[in-house]
mmCIF file of C-alpha atoms in Angstrom:
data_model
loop_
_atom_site.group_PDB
_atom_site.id
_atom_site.type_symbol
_atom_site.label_atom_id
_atom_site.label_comp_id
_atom_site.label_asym_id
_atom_site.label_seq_id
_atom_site.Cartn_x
_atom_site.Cartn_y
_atom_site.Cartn_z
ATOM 1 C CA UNK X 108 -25.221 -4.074 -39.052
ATOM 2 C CA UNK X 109 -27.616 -2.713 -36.881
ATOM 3 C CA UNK X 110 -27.398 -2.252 -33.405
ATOM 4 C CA UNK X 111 -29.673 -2.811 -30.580
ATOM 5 C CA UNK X 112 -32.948 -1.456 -30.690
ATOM 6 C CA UNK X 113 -35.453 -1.417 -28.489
ATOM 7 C CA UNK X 114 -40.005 -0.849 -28.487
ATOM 8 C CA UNK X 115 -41.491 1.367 -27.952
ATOM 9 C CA UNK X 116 -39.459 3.851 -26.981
ATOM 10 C CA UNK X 117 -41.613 5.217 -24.920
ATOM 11 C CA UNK X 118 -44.904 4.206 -22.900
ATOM 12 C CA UNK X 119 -47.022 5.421 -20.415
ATOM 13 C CA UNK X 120 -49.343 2.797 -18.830
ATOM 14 C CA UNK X 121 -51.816 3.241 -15.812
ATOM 15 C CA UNK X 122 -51.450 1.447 -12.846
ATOM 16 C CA UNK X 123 -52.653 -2.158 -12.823
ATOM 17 C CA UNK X 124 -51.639 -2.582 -16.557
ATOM 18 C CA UNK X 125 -49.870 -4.854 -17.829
ATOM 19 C CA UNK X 126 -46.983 -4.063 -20.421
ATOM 20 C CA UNK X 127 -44.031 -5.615 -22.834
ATOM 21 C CA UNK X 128 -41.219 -4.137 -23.700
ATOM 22 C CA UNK X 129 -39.379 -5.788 -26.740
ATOM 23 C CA UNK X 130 -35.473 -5.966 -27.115
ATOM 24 C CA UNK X 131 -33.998 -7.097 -30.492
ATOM 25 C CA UNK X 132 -29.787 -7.110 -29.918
ATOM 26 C CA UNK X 133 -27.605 -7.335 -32.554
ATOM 27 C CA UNK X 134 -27.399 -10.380 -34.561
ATOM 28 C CA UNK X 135 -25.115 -12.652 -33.376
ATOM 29 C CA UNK X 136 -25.092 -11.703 -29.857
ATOM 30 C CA UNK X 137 -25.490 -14.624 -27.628
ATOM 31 C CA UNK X 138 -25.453 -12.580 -24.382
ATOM 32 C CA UNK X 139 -28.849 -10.356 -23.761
ATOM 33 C CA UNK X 140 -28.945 -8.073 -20.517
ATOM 34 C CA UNK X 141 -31.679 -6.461 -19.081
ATOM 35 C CA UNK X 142 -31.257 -2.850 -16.843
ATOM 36 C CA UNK X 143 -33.586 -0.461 -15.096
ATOM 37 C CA UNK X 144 -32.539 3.326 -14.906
ATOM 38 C CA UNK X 145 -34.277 5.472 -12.443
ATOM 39 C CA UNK X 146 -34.271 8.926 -13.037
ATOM 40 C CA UNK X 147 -30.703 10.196 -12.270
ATOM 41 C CA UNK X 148 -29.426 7.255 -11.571
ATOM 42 C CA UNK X 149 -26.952 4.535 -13.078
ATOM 43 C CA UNK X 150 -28.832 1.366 -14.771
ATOM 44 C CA UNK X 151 -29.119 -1.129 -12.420
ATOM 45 C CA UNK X 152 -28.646 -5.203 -13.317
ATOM 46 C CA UNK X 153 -32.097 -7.053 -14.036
ATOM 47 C CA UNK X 154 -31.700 -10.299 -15.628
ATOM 48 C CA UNK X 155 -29.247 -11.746 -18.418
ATOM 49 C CA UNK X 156 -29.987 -14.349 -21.172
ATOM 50 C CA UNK X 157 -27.519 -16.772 -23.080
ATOM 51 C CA UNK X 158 -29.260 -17.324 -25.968
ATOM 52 C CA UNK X 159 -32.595 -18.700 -24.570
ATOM 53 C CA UNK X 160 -31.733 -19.573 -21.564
ATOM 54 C CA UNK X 161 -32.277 -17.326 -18.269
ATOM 55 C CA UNK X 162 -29.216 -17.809 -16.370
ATOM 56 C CA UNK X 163 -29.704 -14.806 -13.609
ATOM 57 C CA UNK X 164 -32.740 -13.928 -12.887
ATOM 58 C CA UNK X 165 -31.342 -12.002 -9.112
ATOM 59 C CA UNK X 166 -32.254 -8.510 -10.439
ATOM 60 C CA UNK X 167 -35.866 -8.394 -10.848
ATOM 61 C CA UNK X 168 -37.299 -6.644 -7.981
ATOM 62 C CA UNK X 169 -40.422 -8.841 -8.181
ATOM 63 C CA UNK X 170 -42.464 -11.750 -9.070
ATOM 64 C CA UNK X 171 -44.197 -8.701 -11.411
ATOM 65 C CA UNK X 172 -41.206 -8.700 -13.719
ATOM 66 C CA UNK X 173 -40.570 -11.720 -15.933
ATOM 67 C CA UNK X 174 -38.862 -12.068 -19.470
ATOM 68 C CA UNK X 175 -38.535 -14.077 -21.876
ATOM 69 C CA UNK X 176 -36.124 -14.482 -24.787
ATOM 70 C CA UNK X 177 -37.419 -18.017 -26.218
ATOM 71 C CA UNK X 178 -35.650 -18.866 -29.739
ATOM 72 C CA UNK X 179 -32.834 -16.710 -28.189
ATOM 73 C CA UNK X 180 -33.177 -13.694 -30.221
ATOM 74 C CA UNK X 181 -35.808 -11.338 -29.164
ATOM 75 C CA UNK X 182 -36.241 -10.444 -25.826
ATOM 76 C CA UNK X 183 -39.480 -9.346 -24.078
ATOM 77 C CA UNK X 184 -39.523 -8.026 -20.032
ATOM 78 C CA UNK X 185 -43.455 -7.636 -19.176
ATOM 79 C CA UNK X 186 -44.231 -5.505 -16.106
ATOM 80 C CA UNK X 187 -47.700 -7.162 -14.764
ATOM 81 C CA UNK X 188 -49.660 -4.938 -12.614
ATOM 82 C CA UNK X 189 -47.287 -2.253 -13.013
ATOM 83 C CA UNK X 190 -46.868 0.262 -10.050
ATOM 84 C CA UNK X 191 -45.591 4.045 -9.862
ATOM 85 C CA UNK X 192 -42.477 2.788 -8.372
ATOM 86 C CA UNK X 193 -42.034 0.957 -11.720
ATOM 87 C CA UNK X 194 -41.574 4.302 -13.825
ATOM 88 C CA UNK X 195 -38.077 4.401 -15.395
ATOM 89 C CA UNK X 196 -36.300 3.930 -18.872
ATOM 90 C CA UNK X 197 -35.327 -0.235 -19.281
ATOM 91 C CA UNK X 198 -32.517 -0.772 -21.172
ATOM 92 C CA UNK X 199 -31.840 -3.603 -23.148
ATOM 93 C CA UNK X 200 -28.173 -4.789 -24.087
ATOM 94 C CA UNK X 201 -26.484 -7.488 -26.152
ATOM 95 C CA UNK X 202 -22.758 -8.714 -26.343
ATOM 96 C CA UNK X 203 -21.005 -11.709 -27.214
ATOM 97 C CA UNK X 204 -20.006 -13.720 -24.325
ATOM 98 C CA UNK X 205 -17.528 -12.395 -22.099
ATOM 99 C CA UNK X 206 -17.176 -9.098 -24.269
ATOM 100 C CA UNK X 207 -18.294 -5.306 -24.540
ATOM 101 C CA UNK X 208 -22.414 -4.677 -23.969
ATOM 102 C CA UNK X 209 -23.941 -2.520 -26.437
ATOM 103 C CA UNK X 210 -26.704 -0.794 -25.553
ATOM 104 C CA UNK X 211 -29.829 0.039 -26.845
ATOM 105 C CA UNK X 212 -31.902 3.499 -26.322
ATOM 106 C CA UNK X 213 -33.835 1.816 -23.911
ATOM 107 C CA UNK X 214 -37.958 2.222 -23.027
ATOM 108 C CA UNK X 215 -39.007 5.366 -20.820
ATOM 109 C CA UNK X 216 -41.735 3.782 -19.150
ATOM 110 C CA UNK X 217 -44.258 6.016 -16.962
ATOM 111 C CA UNK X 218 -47.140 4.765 -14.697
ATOM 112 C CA UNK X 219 -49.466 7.496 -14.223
ATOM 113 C CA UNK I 259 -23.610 1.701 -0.112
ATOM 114 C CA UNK I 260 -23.130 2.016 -3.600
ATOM 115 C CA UNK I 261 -19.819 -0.003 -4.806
ATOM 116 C CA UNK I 262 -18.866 2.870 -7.620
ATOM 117 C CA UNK I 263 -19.572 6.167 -6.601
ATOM 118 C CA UNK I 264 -18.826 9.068 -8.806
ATOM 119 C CA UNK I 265 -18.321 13.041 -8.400
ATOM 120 C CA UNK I 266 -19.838 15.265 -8.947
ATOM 121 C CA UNK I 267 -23.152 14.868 -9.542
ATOM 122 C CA UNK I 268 -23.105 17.484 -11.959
ATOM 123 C CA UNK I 269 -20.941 19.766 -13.489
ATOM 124 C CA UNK I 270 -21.708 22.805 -15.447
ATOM 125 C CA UNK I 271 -18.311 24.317 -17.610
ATOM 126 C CA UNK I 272 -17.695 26.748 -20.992
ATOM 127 C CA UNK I 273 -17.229 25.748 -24.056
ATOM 128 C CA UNK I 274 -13.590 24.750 -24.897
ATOM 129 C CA UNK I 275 -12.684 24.173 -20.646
ATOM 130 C CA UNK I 276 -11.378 20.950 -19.720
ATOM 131 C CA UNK I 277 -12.718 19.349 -16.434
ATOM 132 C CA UNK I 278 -12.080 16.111 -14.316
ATOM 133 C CA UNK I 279 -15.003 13.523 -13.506
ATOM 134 C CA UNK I 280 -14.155 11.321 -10.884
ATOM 135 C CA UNK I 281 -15.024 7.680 -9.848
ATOM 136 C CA UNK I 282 -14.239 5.651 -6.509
ATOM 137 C CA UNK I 283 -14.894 2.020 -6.164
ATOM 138 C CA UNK I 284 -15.108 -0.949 -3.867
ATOM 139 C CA UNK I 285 -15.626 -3.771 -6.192
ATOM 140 C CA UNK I 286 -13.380 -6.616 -5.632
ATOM 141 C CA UNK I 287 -11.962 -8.718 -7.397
ATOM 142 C CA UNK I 288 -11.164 -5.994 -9.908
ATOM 143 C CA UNK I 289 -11.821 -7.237 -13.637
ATOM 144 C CA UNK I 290 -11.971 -3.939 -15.451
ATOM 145 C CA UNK I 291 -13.349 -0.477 -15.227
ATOM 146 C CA UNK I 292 -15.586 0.979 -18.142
ATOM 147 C CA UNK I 293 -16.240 4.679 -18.959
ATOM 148 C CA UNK I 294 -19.903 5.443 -20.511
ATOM 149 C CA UNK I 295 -21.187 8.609 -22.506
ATOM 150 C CA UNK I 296 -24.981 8.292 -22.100
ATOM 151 C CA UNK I 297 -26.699 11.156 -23.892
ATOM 152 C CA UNK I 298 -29.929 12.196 -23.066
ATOM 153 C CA UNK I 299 -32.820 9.839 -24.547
ATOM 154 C CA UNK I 300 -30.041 7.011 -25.140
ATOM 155 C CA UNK I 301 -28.745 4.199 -24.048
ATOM 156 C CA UNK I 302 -24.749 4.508 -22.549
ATOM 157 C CA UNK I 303 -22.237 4.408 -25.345
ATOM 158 C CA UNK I 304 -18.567 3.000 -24.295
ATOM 159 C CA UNK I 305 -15.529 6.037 -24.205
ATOM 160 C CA UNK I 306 -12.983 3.583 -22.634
ATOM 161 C CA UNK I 307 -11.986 0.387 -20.902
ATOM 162 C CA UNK I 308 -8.975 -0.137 -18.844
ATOM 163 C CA UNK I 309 -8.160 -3.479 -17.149
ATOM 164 C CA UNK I 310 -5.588 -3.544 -13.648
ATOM 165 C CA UNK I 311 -2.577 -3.212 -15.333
ATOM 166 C CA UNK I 312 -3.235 -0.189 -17.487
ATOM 167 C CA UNK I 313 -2.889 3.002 -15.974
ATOM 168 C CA UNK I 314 -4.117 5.566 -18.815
ATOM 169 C CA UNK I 315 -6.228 5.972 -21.708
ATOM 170 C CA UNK I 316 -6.904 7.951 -24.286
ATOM 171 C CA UNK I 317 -9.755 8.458 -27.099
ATOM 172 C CA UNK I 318 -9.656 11.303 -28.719
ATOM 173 C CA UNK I 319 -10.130 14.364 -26.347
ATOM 174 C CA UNK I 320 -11.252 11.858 -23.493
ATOM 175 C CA UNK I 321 -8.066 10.365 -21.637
ATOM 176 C CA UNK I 322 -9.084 7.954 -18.612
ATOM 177 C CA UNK I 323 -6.743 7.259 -15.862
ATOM 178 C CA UNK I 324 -6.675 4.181 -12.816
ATOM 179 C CA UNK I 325 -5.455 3.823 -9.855
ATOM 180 C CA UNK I 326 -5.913 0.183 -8.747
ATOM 181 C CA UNK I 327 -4.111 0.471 -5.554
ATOM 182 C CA UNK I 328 -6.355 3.366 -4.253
ATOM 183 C CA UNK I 329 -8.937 1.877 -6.570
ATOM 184 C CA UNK I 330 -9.731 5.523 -8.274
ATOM 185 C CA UNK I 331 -10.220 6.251 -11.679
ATOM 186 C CA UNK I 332 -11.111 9.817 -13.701
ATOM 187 C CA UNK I 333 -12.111 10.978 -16.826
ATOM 188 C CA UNK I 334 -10.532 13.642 -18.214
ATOM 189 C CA UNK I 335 -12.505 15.943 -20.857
ATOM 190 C CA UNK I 336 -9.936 18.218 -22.752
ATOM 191 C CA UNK I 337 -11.211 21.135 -24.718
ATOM 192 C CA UNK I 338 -15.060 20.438 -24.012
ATOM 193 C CA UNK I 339 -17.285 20.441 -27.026
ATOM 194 C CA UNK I 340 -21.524 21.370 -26.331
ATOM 195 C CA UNK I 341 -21.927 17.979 -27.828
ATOM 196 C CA UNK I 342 -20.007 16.854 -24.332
ATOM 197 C CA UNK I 343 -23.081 17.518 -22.829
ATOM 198 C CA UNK I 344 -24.438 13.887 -21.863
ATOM 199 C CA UNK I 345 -24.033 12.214 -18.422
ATOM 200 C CA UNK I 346 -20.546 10.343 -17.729
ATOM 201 C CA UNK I 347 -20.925 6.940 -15.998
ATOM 202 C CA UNK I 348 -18.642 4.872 -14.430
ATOM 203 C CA UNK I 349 -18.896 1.041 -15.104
ATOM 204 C CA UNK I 350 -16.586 -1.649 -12.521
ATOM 205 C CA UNK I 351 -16.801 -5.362 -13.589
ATOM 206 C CA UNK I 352 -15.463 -8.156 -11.295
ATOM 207 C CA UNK I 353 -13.863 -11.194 -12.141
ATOM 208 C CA UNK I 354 -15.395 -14.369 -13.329
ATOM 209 C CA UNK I 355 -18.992 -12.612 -13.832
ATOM 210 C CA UNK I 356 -20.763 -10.727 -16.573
ATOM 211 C CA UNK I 357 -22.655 -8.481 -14.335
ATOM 212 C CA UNK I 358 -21.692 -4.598 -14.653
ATOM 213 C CA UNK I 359 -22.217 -2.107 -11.660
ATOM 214 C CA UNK I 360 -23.021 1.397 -12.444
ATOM 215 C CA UNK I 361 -22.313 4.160 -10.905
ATOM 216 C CA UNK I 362 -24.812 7.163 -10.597
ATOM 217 C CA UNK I 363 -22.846 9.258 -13.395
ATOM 218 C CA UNK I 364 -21.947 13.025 -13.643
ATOM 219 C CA UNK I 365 -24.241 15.063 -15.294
ATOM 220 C CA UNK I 366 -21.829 17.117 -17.856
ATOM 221 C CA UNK I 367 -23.755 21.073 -19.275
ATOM 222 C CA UNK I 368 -21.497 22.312 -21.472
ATOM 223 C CA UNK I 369 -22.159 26.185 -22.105
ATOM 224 C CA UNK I 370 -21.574 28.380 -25.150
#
């Protein structure tokens, strides 16, 4: 089927908005992952879902970041208030639990 | 200090060279050590896992090696293809958690 895919792809937001960033992981997939990649750099852990529930949250680099994956499907991160120092590309990924994460193309967000 | 650190940053060979990418890590206890293609615009896309006890791997003109003892791993490229071109990253996972920790990657140009 299809794999992980991931809206919009990209978005560019002025600071003080608020966005959402939608992950939909392959079907099946109990285990949902959230990353943020700054530019040149590896992704780094945000929060990761089994099925709905939010079992590490120790990633998000504020109380500005929250997500959300409630009939444990679809996943949404939304960036309240976003900052500058919020631009990078989010990746979304989805596995089975305990085995490989597929990745989706992830969200280039910029705050202008 | 970054637990998987990777060199070189970049790397910029001919077509139809081969070249080494290189990864050091601390992470501990060792579960398994992922190679990622991540082309530009995309999310990473898996080359090759190796657990403690495996000391090569191939897939098809990318062979992986690791050294758990020194903790080192590399990615070998043989016969380098433009479509190479992507950055290489380096993915440790310890035991008894889900969490994956990136390393920066190696930016890969390959040149006609």
């Amino acid at each position: 089927g299809a794999g992980v895919s991931q809206s919009p792809r990209y978005k560019v937001a002025k600071r003080g908005q608020d966005v959402a960033l939608r992950c939909d992981p392959i079907s099946g997939h109990v285990s949902l992952f959230w990353y943020q990649q700054a530019l040149g750099q590896g992704p780094e852990f945000l929060t990761y879902f089994q099925n709905e529930a939010q079992l590490d949250k120790s990633g998000l680099p504020s109380d500005r970041f929250f997500a959300e994956r409630p009939e444990g499907s679809v996943s949404t991160l939304k960036i309240q208030r976003t900052q500058q120092e919020d631009s990078a590309v989010y990746l979304c990924a989805s596995s089975l639990v305990g085995y490989e994460q597929y990745f989706g193309p992830g969200t280039r967000l910029t705050v202008t | 200090k970054n637990q998987v650190e990777q060199s070189p940053q970049s790397l910029i060979i001919l077509e139809g060279k081969n070249c080494t990418l290189q990864c050091n890590y601390t992470v501990s206890p060792f579960s398994n050590l992922r190679w990622y293609k991540q082309d530009t615009g995309r999310g990473p896309v898996s080359l090759t896992i190796m657990t403690f006890s495996e000391n090569t791997k191939s897939n098809g003109r990318y062979t992986a090696t690791l050294d758990a003892d020194t903790k080192q791993s590399s990615l070998h490229i043989t016969a380098s293809q433009l479509s190479d071109s992507a950055s290489y990253i380096c993915v440790v996972s310890a035991k008894g958690t889900y969490k994956y920790i990136f390393g920066t990657g190696t930016r890969l140009k390959v040149l006609a």
